[in-house]
Coordinates of C-alpha atoms in Angstrom, one line a residue:
M287 CA 68.1 15.7 13.7
T288 CA 66.1 18.5 15.4
V289 CA 69.3 20.5 15.9
Q290 CA 70.3 20.0 12.3
A291 CA 66.9 21.1 11.1
L292 CA 67.0 24.2 13.2
A293 CA 70.5 25.0 11.9
L294 CA 69.3 24.7 8.3
R295 CA 66.2 26.8 8.8
P296 CA 67.8 30.2 8.4
R297 CA 69.4 29.2 5.1
L298 CA 66.1 27.7 3.8
M299 CA 64.2 30.8 4.7
A300 CA 66.8 33.0 3.0
V301 CA 66.4 31.2 -0.4
P302 CA 62.8 32.4 -1.0
R303 CA 63.7 36.0 -0.1
R304 CA 66.5 35.9 -2.8
L305 CA 64.2 34.3 -5.3
V306 CA 61.3 36.8 -4.9
R307 CA 63.7 39.8 -5.0
L308 CA 62.7 41.4 -8.3
R309 CA 64.6 44.1 -10.1
R310 CA 62.7 47.3 -10.9
P311 CA 62.0 47.4 -14.6
S312 CA 63.8 50.1 -16.5
D313 CA 62.0 53.3 -17.5
A314 CA 62.0 52.2 -21.1
A315 CA 60.4 48.9 -20.1
L316 CA 57.7 50.8 -18.2
W317 CA 56.9 52.8 -21.3
F318 CA 56.6 49.6 -23.3
W319 CA 54.2 47.9 -20.9
A320 CA 52.2 51.1 -20.3
S321 CA 51.8 51.7 -24.0
L322 CA 50.9 48.1 -24.7
V323 CA 48.2 48.1 -22.1
L324 CA 46.7 51.3 -23.4
Y325 CA 46.9 50.2 -27.1
L326 CA 45.4 46.8 -26.4
A327 CA 42.6 48.3 -24.3
L328 CA 41.7 50.7 -27.2
A329 CA 42.0 47.9 -29.8
S330 CA 39.7 45.7 -27.7
Y331 CA 37.0 48.4 -27.6
I332 CA 37.4 49.3 -31.3
T333 CA 37.4 45.7 -32.6
L334 CA 35.5 43.5 -30.1
V335 CA 32.9 46.1 -28.9
A336 CA 32.5 48.7 -31.6
H337 CA 33.3 46.2 -34.4
S338 CA 35.1 48.9 -36.4
E339 CA 37.2 46.5 -38.6
G340 CA 37.2 49.1 -41.4
L341 CA 39.9 51.1 -39.6
G342 CA 42.4 48.5 -40.5
Q343 CA 41.4 47.3 -44.0
D344 CA 44.9 46.2 -45.1
G345 CA 45.5 44.8 -41.6
V346 CA 42.3 42.7 -41.8
S347 CA 43.5 41.3 -45.2
R348 CA 46.8 40.3 -43.7
V349 CA 45.0 38.3 -41.0
A350 CA 43.1 36.6 -43.8
I351 CA 46.4 35.8 -45.6
A352 CA 47.8 34.2 -42.4
N353 CA 44.5 32.3 -42.0
R354 CA 44.7 30.9 -45.5
I355 CA 48.3 29.8 -44.9
L356 CA 47.1 27.5 -42.2
F357 CA 43.4 26.8 -42.6
S358 CA 42.4 27.1 -46.3
R359 CA 41.4 24.2 -48.6
D360 CA 45.0 24.2 -49.8
P361 CA 47.2 25.3 -46.9
H362 CA 50.8 26.1 -47.8
L363 CA 53.4 28.8 -47.0
A364 CA 53.4 30.3 -50.6
A365 CA 49.8 31.4 -49.9
V366 CA 51.4 34.4 -48.2
G367 CA 51.4 35.9 -51.7
F368 CA 54.1 38.0 -53.4
V369 CA 52.5 41.4 -54.0
W370 CA 53.4 42.8 -50.6
S371 CA 56.2 42.2 -48.1
P372 CA 55.7 38.9 -46.2
L373 CA 56.8 39.7 -42.6
P374 CA 53.5 41.3 -41.3
E375 CA 51.6 38.2 -42.5
L376 CA 54.1 35.6 -41.2
A377 CA 54.2 37.3 -37.8
L378 CA 50.5 36.7 -37.5
V379 CA 50.6 33.0 -38.1
P380 CA 51.3 32.0 -34.5
L381 CA 48.3 34.1 -33.3
V382 CA 46.0 32.9 -36.1
A383 CA 46.9 29.3 -35.2
L384 CA 45.0 29.8 -31.9
K385 CA 41.7 30.7 -33.6
S386 CA 40.1 27.4 -32.4
L387 CA 40.7 28.7 -28.8
W388 CA 39.5 32.2 -29.6
P389 CA 37.7 32.6 -32.9
A390 CA 37.7 36.4 -32.7
L391 CA 41.5 36.3 -33.4
V392 CA 40.5 35.6 -37.1
Q393 CA 36.8 36.3 -37.4
E394 CA 37.1 39.8 -35.9
A395 CA 40.8 40.0 -37.1
F396 CA 41.8 40.8 -33.6
A397 CA 45.2 39.0 -34.1
G398 CA 46.2 42.0 -36.3
N399 CA 45.3 44.5 -33.5
I400 CA 47.4 42.6 -31.1
L401 CA 50.4 42.6 -33.4
S402 CA 50.2 46.3 -34.2
A403 CA 49.8 47.2 -30.5
L404 CA 52.9 45.1 -29.7
F405 CA 55.1 46.7 -32.3
M406 CA 53.9 50.3 -31.7
A407 CA 54.6 49.8 -27.9
G408 CA 58.0 48.5 -29.1
A409 CA 58.4 51.7 -31.1
A410 CA 57.7 53.8 -28.0
Y411 CA 60.5 51.7 -26.2
Q412 CA 62.9 52.5 -29.1
I413 CA 62.1 56.2 -29.0
F414 CA 62.8 56.3 -25.2
R415 CA 66.1 54.4 -25.6
F416 CA 67.3 56.6 -28.5
L417 CA 66.6 59.8 -26.5
E418 CA 68.3 58.3 -23.5
E419 CA 71.4 57.4 -25.5
V420 CA 71.8 60.9 -27.0
G421 CA 71.7 62.4 -23.6
V422 CA 68.3 63.9 -23.1
R423 CA 67.6 64.6 -19.4
R424 CA 65.1 62.4 -17.7
W425 CA 62.0 64.6 -17.4
V426 CA 62.4 65.8 -21.0
L427 CA 62.9 62.2 -22.0
W428 CA 59.6 61.1 -20.4
L429 CA 57.6 64.0 -21.9
L430 CA 59.0 63.5 -25.4
T431 CA 58.2 59.8 -25.3
A432 CA 54.7 60.6 -24.1
T433 CA 54.3 63.0 -27.0
F434 CA 55.2 60.2 -29.4
A435 CA 53.2 57.4 -27.7
L436 CA 50.1 59.5 -27.3
H437 CA 50.1 61.2 -30.7
P438 CA 46.6 60.4 -32.2
M439 CA 48.2 59.2 -35.5
I440 CA 50.5 56.8 -33.6
V441 CA 47.6 55.6 -31.4
L442 CA 45.4 55.0 -34.4
Y443 CA 48.1 52.8 -36.1
A444 CA 48.8 51.0 -32.9
V445 CA 45.3 49.8 -32.7
N446 CA 44.1 49.3 -36.3
S447 CA 46.2 46.2 -37.2
M448 CA 48.1 47.8 -40.1
S449 CA 51.8 47.4 -40.9
E450 CA 52.9 51.0 -40.0
A451 CA 53.6 49.9 -36.4
M452 CA 56.0 47.1 -37.4
F453 CA 57.7 49.4 -40.0
I454 CA 58.3 52.2 -37.5
F455 CA 59.6 49.8 -34.9
F456 CA 62.3 48.4 -37.3
L457 CA 63.1 51.9 -38.6
L458 CA 63.8 53.1 -35.1
L459 CA 65.9 50.1 -34.5
V460 CA 68.0 50.9 -37.6
V461 CA 68.4 54.5 -36.4
R462 CA 69.5 53.4 -32.9
Q463 CA 72.0 50.8 -34.2
L464 CA 73.4 53.2 -36.7
H465 CA 73.8 55.9 -34.1
R466 CA 75.5 53.4 -31.8
W467 CA 78.1 52.5 -34.5
L468 CA 78.7 56.2 -35.3
R469 CA 79.2 57.0 -31.6
T470 CA 81.3 54.1 -30.5
G471 CA 82.7 52.4 -33.6
E472 CA 81.3 49.1 -32.4
M473 CA 80.9 46.7 -35.3
A474 CA 77.8 45.2 -33.5
G475 CA 76.0 48.5 -34.2
L476 CA 76.7 48.3 -37.9
V477 CA 75.7 44.6 -38.2
G478 CA 72.5 45.3 -36.2
A479 CA 71.6 48.2 -38.5
A480 CA 72.2 45.9 -41.5
F481 CA 69.9 43.1 -40.3
Y482 CA 67.1 45.4 -39.2
L483 CA 67.2 47.0 -42.6
A484 CA 66.5 43.6 -44.1
L485 CA 63.6 43.1 -41.7
M486 CA 62.3 46.5 -42.7
Y487 CA 62.3 45.5 -46.4
L488 CA 60.4 42.4 -45.5
T489 CA 57.8 44.6 -43.8
R490 CA 57.4 47.4 -46.3
Y491 CA 59.2 48.3 -49.5
E492 CA 59.8 51.9 -48.4
A493 CA 62.8 50.4 -46.6
A494 CA 64.7 50.9 -49.8
A495 CA 64.9 54.6 -49.1
A496 CA 66.2 54.0 -45.6
A497 CA 68.8 51.5 -46.9
A498 CA 70.1 54.0 -49.5
A499 CA 70.5 56.7 -46.7
V500 CA 72.3 54.3 -44.4
V501 CA 74.7 53.2 -47.0
I502 CA 75.6 56.8 -47.9
I503 CA 76.0 57.7 -44.2
V504 CA 78.2 54.7 -43.4
G505 CA 80.4 55.1 -46.4
F506 CA 80.9 58.8 -45.8
A507 CA 81.5 58.4 -42.1
T508 CA 84.1 55.7 -42.6
F509 CA 85.9 57.6 -45.3
M510 CA 86.1 60.7 -43.1
R511 CA 87.3 58.8 -40.0
T512 CA 89.9 56.7 -41.7
S513 CA 93.4 58.0 -42.1
G514 CA 95.8 57.1 -44.8
A515 CA 95.9 57.3 -48.6
P516 CA 92.6 58.1 -50.4
H517 CA 92.4 54.6 -52.0
L518 CA 92.7 53.0 -48.5
R519 CA 90.0 55.2 -47.1
M520 CA 87.8 54.4 -50.1
R521 CA 88.4 50.7 -49.6
A522 CA 87.4 50.9 -45.9
A523 CA 84.3 52.9 -46.8
T524 CA 83.3 50.4 -49.4
L525 CA 83.8 47.5 -47.1
D526 CA 81.6 49.1 -44.4
G527 CA 79.0 49.9 -47.0
V528 CA 78.9 46.3 -48.2
I529 CA 78.5 45.0 -44.6
V530 CA 75.5 47.3 -43.9
V531 CA 73.8 46.6 -47.2
A532 CA 74.4 42.9 -47.5
P533 CA 71.5 41.5 -45.5
F534 CA 69.1 44.0 -47.2
A535 CA 70.4 42.9 -50.6
A536 CA 70.0 39.3 -49.7
A537 CA 66.4 39.8 -48.5
F538 CA 65.7 41.7 -51.7
A539 CA 67.2 39.0 -53.9
I540 CA 65.8 36.0 -52.1
W541 CA 62.3 37.4 -52.0
A542 CA 62.4 38.3 -55.7
L543 CA 63.9 34.8 -56.6
T544 CA 61.2 33.0 -54.6
S545 CA 58.5 35.0 -56.3
W546 CA 60.0 34.2 -59.7
L547 CA 60.3 30.5 -59.0
I548 CA 56.7 30.2 -57.7
T549 CA 54.8 32.7 -59.8
G550 CA 57.0 33.3 -62.8
T551 CA 57.4 37.0 -61.9
A552 CA 60.1 38.5 -59.7
F553 CA 58.3 41.7 -58.7
Q554 CA 54.6 41.1 -58.4
Q555 CA 54.1 44.4 -56.6
F556 CA 54.6 46.0 -60.0
S557 CA 53.2 43.5 -62.5
S558 CA 50.5 41.6 -60.6
S559 CA 46.8 42.1 -61.4
Y560 CA 46.4 43.1 -57.8
G561 CA 49.5 45.3 -57.5
N562 CA 49.6 49.0 -56.8
A563 CA 49.6 50.1 -60.4
A564 CA 46.6 47.9 -61.2
Q565 CA 44.7 49.2 -58.2
L566 CA 45.3 52.8 -59.2
Q567 CA 44.2 52.1 -62.7
S568 CA 41.0 50.4 -61.5
R569 CA 40.1 53.5 -59.5
G570 CA 40.6 55.7 -62.5
L571 CA 43.8 57.2 -61.3
S572 CA 46.9 57.7 -63.4
S573 CA 50.5 57.6 -62.4
S574 CA 51.3 60.1 -65.2
L575 CA 50.4 63.5 -63.8
T576 CA 50.7 66.9 -65.3
L577 CA 52.9 69.6 -63.7
A578 CA 49.9 71.3 -62.2
Q579 CA 48.7 68.0 -60.7
E580 CA 52.2 67.3 -59.3
L581 CA 52.3 70.7 -57.7
G582 CA 48.9 70.2 -56.2
A583 CA 49.9 66.8 -54.8
A584 CA 53.1 68.3 -53.4
N585 CA 51.1 71.1 -51.7
Q586 CA 48.7 68.5 -50.3
A587 CA 51.5 66.4 -48.9
L588 CA 53.2 69.3 -47.2
H589 CA 49.8 70.4 -45.8
W590 CA 49.3 66.9 -44.3
M591 CA 52.8 66.7 -42.8
L592 CA 52.2 70.1 -41.1
A593 CA 48.8 68.9 -40.0
L594 CA 50.5 66.1 -38.1
E595 CA 53.5 68.1 -36.9
P596 CA 52.8 71.8 -37.2
F597 CA 56.2 72.9 -35.8
L598 CA 58.2 70.7 -38.3
P599 CA 59.9 73.7 -40.1
V600 CA 60.9 75.3 -36.7
V601 CA 62.2 72.0 -35.4
V602 CA 64.3 71.4 -38.6
V603 CA 65.9 74.9 -38.5
V604 CA 66.7 74.9 -34.8
C605 CA 68.0 71.3 -34.9
L606 CA 70.3 72.1 -37.9
A607 CA 71.5 75.3 -36.2
V608 CA 72.4 73.4 -33.0
V609 CA 74.1 70.6 -34.9
V610 CA 76.2 73.0 -36.9
W611 CA 77.2 75.0 -33.9
R612 CA 78.3 71.8 -32.0
R613 CA 79.8 70.3 -35.2
D614 CA 78.0 67.2 -34.1
W615 CA 77.6 65.7 -37.5
I616 CA 76.8 62.3 -36.1
A617 CA 73.5 63.7 -34.8
L618 CA 72.4 64.2 -38.4
A619 CA 72.4 60.5 -39.2
A620 CA 69.1 59.6 -37.4
P621 CA 67.1 62.5 -39.0
A622 CA 68.7 61.7 -42.4
V623 CA 67.4 58.1 -42.3
L624 CA 63.9 59.0 -41.2
G625 CA 63.8 62.0 -43.6
A626 CA 64.8 59.7 -46.5
V627 CA 61.7 57.5 -45.9
L628 CA 59.5 60.6 -45.6
A629 CA 61.0 62.1 -48.8
F630 CA 60.4 58.8 -50.7
M631 CA 56.7 58.8 -49.7
F632 CA 56.5 62.5 -50.6
Y633 CA 57.9 61.7 -54.1
A634 CA 55.6 58.7 -54.4
Q635 CA 52.5 60.9 -53.8
V636 CA 53.7 63.7 -56.0
S637 CA 54.4 61.3 -58.9
G638 CA 51.0 59.5 -58.4
S639 CA 52.6 56.2 -57.6
V640 CA 50.5 55.6 -54.5
L641 CA 47.0 56.5 -53.3
R642 CA 46.9 59.9 -51.5
L643 CA 46.6 58.8 -47.9
L644 CA 47.7 60.4 -44.6
R645 CA 49.2 57.1 -43.4
Y646 CA 52.2 57.4 -45.7
F647 CA 53.4 60.4 -43.8
I648 CA 53.3 58.9 -40.3
V649 CA 57.2 58.9 -40.2
V650 CA 57.1 62.7 -39.7
I651 CA 56.1 62.1 -36.0
P652 CA 59.2 60.1 -34.9
L653 CA 61.3 62.4 -37.1
V654 CA 60.3 65.5 -35.2
I655 CA 60.7 63.7 -31.8
V656 CA 64.2 62.6 -32.7
M657 CA 65.2 66.1 -33.9
V658 CA 63.9 67.7 -30.7
G659 CA 65.8 65.1 -28.6
I660 CA 69.0 65.8 -30.5
T661 CA 68.5 69.6 -30.0
L662 CA 67.9 69.2 -26.3
A663 CA 70.7 66.6 -25.6
R664 CA 72.9 67.7 -22.7
R665 CA 76.0 66.1 -24.1
K666 CA 77.5 64.5 -27.2
V667 CA 79.8 61.6 -27.0
A668 CA 82.6 62.0 -29.5
A669 CA 82.9 59.4 -32.2
S670 CA 85.4 56.6 -31.6
P671 CA 87.9 55.8 -34.3
R672 CA 87.9 52.6 -36.3
P673 CA 90.3 50.4 -34.3
A674 CA 92.4 49.5 -37.4
A675 CA 92.0 52.5 -39.5
G676 CA 93.5 55.5 -37.6
S677 CA 92.2 58.4 -35.6
A678 CA 89.0 60.3 -36.0
R679 CA 89.2 63.7 -37.6
A680 CA 88.8 66.9 -35.6
G681 CA 85.5 67.7 -37.2
W682 CA 83.9 64.9 -35.3
R683 CA 84.8 66.2 -31.8
D684 CA 82.3 67.7 -29.3
R685 CA 81.8 71.4 -29.2
A686 CA 79.6 72.8 -26.4
I687 CA 77.4 75.8 -26.5
P688 CA 79.0 78.1 -23.9
W689 CA 76.5 80.9 -24.0
L690 CA 73.6 78.6 -23.1
S691 CA 73.4 78.3 -19.3
V692 CA 71.8 75.4 -17.4
G693 CA 68.8 77.6 -16.6
M694 CA 68.4 78.6 -20.2
K695 CA 68.6 75.0 -21.3
S696 CA 65.8 74.2 -18.9
V697 CA 63.7 77.0 -20.3
A698 CA 64.5 75.9 -23.9
A699 CA 63.5 72.3 -23.0
A700 CA 60.2 73.5 -21.4
V701 CA 59.4 75.6 -24.5
A702 CA 60.1 72.6 -26.8
I703 CA 58.0 70.3 -24.7
V704 CA 55.1 72.7 -24.8
L705 CA 55.4 73.0 -28.6
M706 CA 55.5 69.2 -28.9
A707 CA 52.5 68.8 -26.6
L708 CA 50.6 71.1 -29.0
S709 CA 51.2 68.5 -31.8
I710 CA 48.8 66.2 -30.0
P711 CA 45.6 68.3 -30.5
A712 CA 46.9 69.2 -33.9
G713 CA 47.3 65.6 -34.8
Y714 CA 43.8 64.9 -33.4
R715 CA 42.3 67.4 -35.7
A716 CA 44.2 65.9 -38.7
V717 CA 43.1 62.4 -37.9
M718 CA 39.5 63.4 -37.4
D719 CA 39.3 65.5 -40.6
P720 CA 37.8 63.6 -43.5
A721 CA 39.5 65.8 -46.0
I722 CA 42.9 64.8 -44.5
N723 CA 42.5 61.3 -43.1
V724 CA 40.6 60.0 -46.1
G725 CA 38.7 56.8 -45.5
Y726 CA 39.3 56.7 -41.7
A727 CA 38.1 60.0 -40.2
V728 CA 34.4 59.3 -40.7
E729 CA 34.6 56.0 -38.9
L730 CA 36.6 57.6 -36.1
Q731 CA 34.0 60.3 -35.8
G732 CA 31.3 57.6 -35.3
L733 CA 33.3 56.1 -32.5
E734 CA 33.2 59.4 -30.6
H735 CA 29.4 59.4 -30.4
P736 CA 28.1 55.9 -31.2
G737 CA 24.6 56.7 -30.1
A738 CA 24.0 59.5 -32.6
L739 CA 25.6 58.6 -35.9
T740 CA 25.2 60.7 -38.9
A741 CA 24.4 59.0 -42.3
P742 CA 28.1 58.9 -43.4
E743 CA 29.2 57.6 -40.0
R744 CA 26.6 54.8 -40.2
L745 CA 27.8 53.8 -43.6
A746 CA 31.5 53.8 -42.5
A747 CA 30.6 51.8 -39.4
A748 CA 29.1 49.1 -41.5
R749 CA 32.2 48.3 -43.5
F750 CA 32.6 44.5 -44.0
D751 CA 29.1 43.9 -42.6
T752 CA 28.0 42.8 -46.1
E753 CA 30.9 40.3 -46.3
H754 CA 30.0 38.9 -43.0
Q755 CA 26.4 38.4 -44.2
V756 CA 27.6 36.6 -47.3
S757 CA 29.8 34.3 -45.2
Q758 CA 26.9 33.4 -42.8
Y759 CA 24.6 32.7 -45.7
V760 CA 27.1 30.4 -47.5
D761 CA 27.8 28.6 -44.2
S762 CA 24.1 28.0 -43.8
L763 CA 24.2 25.9 -47.1
H764 CA 26.5 23.3 -45.4
L765 CA 28.6 22.8 -48.5
A766 CA 31.3 20.3 -49.1
K767 CA 35.0 21.1 -49.5
G768 CA 36.0 23.1 -52.6
T769 CA 32.4 23.8 -53.8
V770 CA 32.5 27.7 -53.7
L771 CA 34.7 29.7 -56.0
V772 CA 35.8 33.2 -54.9
D773 CA 38.7 35.5 -55.5
D774 CA 39.7 36.5 -52.0
F775 CA 41.5 39.6 -53.1
L776 CA 38.2 41.4 -52.3
G777 CA 36.4 38.4 -50.7
F778 CA 39.0 37.9 -47.9
V779 CA 36.5 38.8 -45.1
I780 CA 34.0 36.3 -46.5
V781 CA 36.5 33.5 -46.3
M782 CA 38.2 34.4 -43.0
S783 CA 34.9 34.9 -41.1
S784 CA 33.5 31.5 -42.3
E785 CA 33.3 28.5 -40.0
N786 CA 34.1 26.3 -42.9
T787 CA 37.0 27.9 -44.9
E788 CA 37.7 24.6 -46.8
Q789 CA 34.4 25.0 -48.7
Y790 CA 36.1 27.9 -50.7
V791 CA 38.4 27.6 -53.7
I792 CA 40.5 30.8 -53.3
T793 CA 43.2 32.6 -55.3
S794 CA 46.1 31.1 -53.4
D795 CA 45.0 27.5 -54.0
R796 CA 47.5 25.9 -56.4
D797 CA 44.7 24.6 -58.6
F798 CA 42.8 27.9 -58.7
Q799 CA 43.5 28.7 -62.3
Q800 CA 42.5 25.1 -63.3
V801 CA 39.2 25.4 -61.4
L802 CA 38.6 28.9 -62.7
A803 CA 38.9 27.6 -66.3
D804 CA 36.2 25.0 -65.8
P805 CA 34.4 25.3 -62.4
A806 CA 31.7 22.7 -63.0
T807 CA 34.0 19.9 -64.0
N808 CA 36.2 20.6 -61.0
G809 CA 33.4 20.2 -58.5
V810 CA 32.4 23.9 -57.9
R811 CA 28.7 24.3 -57.2
Y812 CA 28.6 28.1 -56.5
F813 CA 30.7 31.1 -57.2
L814 CA 30.8 34.6 -55.7
V815 CA 31.5 37.8 -57.6
P816 CA 31.7 41.5 -56.6
S817 CA 30.2 44.3 -58.6
V818 CA 32.4 45.4 -61.5
Q819 CA 33.5 48.8 -60.2
A820 CA 36.8 50.1 -58.8
L821 CA 38.7 47.2 -57.3
G822 CA 35.9 44.8 -58.4
K823 CA 37.4 45.1 -61.9
L824 CA 40.5 43.2 -60.7
D825 CA 38.5 40.2 -59.5
A826 CA 39.7 37.0 -61.2
I827 CA 36.2 35.7 -62.0
N828 CA 35.1 39.1 -63.5
R829 CA 38.3 39.2 -65.6
A830 CA 37.9 35.6 -66.8
Y831 CA 34.2 35.7 -67.5
P832 CA 32.9 39.1 -68.7
G833 CA 29.4 39.5 -67.5
A834 CA 29.9 37.2 -64.6
Y835 CA 28.4 39.7 -62.1
A836 CA 25.7 41.0 -64.5
N837 CA 24.3 37.6 -65.6
G838 CA 26.6 34.8 -64.5
G839 CA 28.8 35.0 -67.6
G840 CA 27.3 31.8 -68.9
L841 CA 28.4 29.8 -65.8
G842 CA 25.3 29.7 -63.7
T843 CA 22.1 31.2 -62.4
L844 CA 21.7 33.9 -59.7
V845 CA 20.9 32.6 -56.2
K846 CA 21.1 35.8 -54.1
Q847 CA 22.4 39.3 -54.2
F848 CA 24.0 41.0 -51.2
N849 CA 23.8 44.8 -51.5
D850 CA 26.6 46.7 -49.7
V851 CA 25.2 48.4 -46.6
S852 CA 28.4 50.4 -46.1
D853 CA 30.2 53.2 -48.0
G854 CA 32.4 50.6 -49.8
G855 CA 30.0 50.3 -52.8
T856 CA 30.8 46.6 -53.4
N857 CA 27.8 44.4 -53.9
W858 CA 28.1 40.6 -54.1
R859 CA 26.2 38.0 -56.0
L860 CA 26.1 34.3 -55.4
Y861 CA 25.5 32.1 -58.5
R862 CA 24.8 28.4 -58.7
V863 CA 26.9 26.8 -61.3
T864 CA 25.0 25.2 -64.2
D865 CA 25.5 21.5 -64.6
P866 CA 27.1 21.0 -68.0
S867 CA 25.3 17.7 -68.5

């Protein structure tokens, strides 16, 4: 037995060595993990230490939506709402489910920060992989990825819990898969782009612009690559177009049908009392602009894009010149998809369809990085023909730049990297300028020097403080289930930060309209209303009972007023419902 044991010993000792042998992570994976650690560290400071929830107002509301799906008085999946795309809220549900273990996930909305950090780190990974696939040399690849991941605008939306990170992640996935299909002809690339387009639409509605660009590119590429009679080429182009748009169309139709079956309206983002048009109107803004106003909006949009990426015009001209010289038409696909989204947001601002915010132009950053990568690519892989359709046309073949030596390429790459690196301080100035980054810059300035805040910075730092005070006061009353009526369109922080969310009757409850029609009979003892200004005009209680904020609207008597201590300007009043008997 001893001899047998000694004989087996070398083999037993060899097993652990094989098990503990770990593969070195790829460069792209290193970028993902490094970016994630950085973003989570900054998010932890901003949210858990500095308590600057106001940097991610929409992100905080999405955490509140995920919370009401699971922990409201009437928990159900339809509580996700149908005004905005559902994926950012649904992705938060697993994190929000852990709030009993870590209350800050919901009460501080830190679940949203975790999600945005994850997806923006994923976007850095996608940028790295795209640049790698187009043939950018390693040192240029690392520096370009750093320019993306460390751009102040990218960092801000990686840590503030908003949906831009998820949108950019899926947008870059679409670009990669489309480029893969154009380069190799693999159907997996086309199908991948199709499904990521659907996920984009379920993240943000700007995906419609990307979908239109992808369908045009796919149809044109297939038509040009396919040999044979024109009607056969058109048939092949149509089939590929249907393949790439089908998941997007299904997502569009299913989401609209679900909204219609549950709410009676297919497109709540346009017709809802809380939709974009209603919010613009409540702020006194009109979607019908004069020509002078449109020109002013266009000038402002261009100024903001150049503030984020000051070398955008140079990059566009040089990239197009290189693509034309190489006849590398495939390389235009990625900028075309990214540019379509940017053009859509430009049009939305010029037409007055959205609020004028810097966040809507964040796509200019990956657009510039992608174009620089295409310009500096060392090689171009020729497009593969469709297996069953014939050979590729001569216009799709590679054409080198013979006059550009290896040394000159290195110099050109170094110059490009220097120019891109300059976009980081330029982006910092844009993000910190209150005239450009409206609503966020002042709070960011306060984070720079927390010990010596100016008056505007103190007000910005106090966003949501009043709502937390309201929540704490209501909790101190120790009320029963369903005894406080509030529209959580504006009161979402009040509900989500409460230790007893079931005491509230909120907008997503299936009996909300019934309770709103007769609060006293339905067991409501108190109701909360915001001041009737700006978005407070959209509050369901204010709309149902004129004078509700001023004097109770005939429903009850004033218990307490909570004056807004921030720059939000929304005061809250708590009324006790009058007993009808």
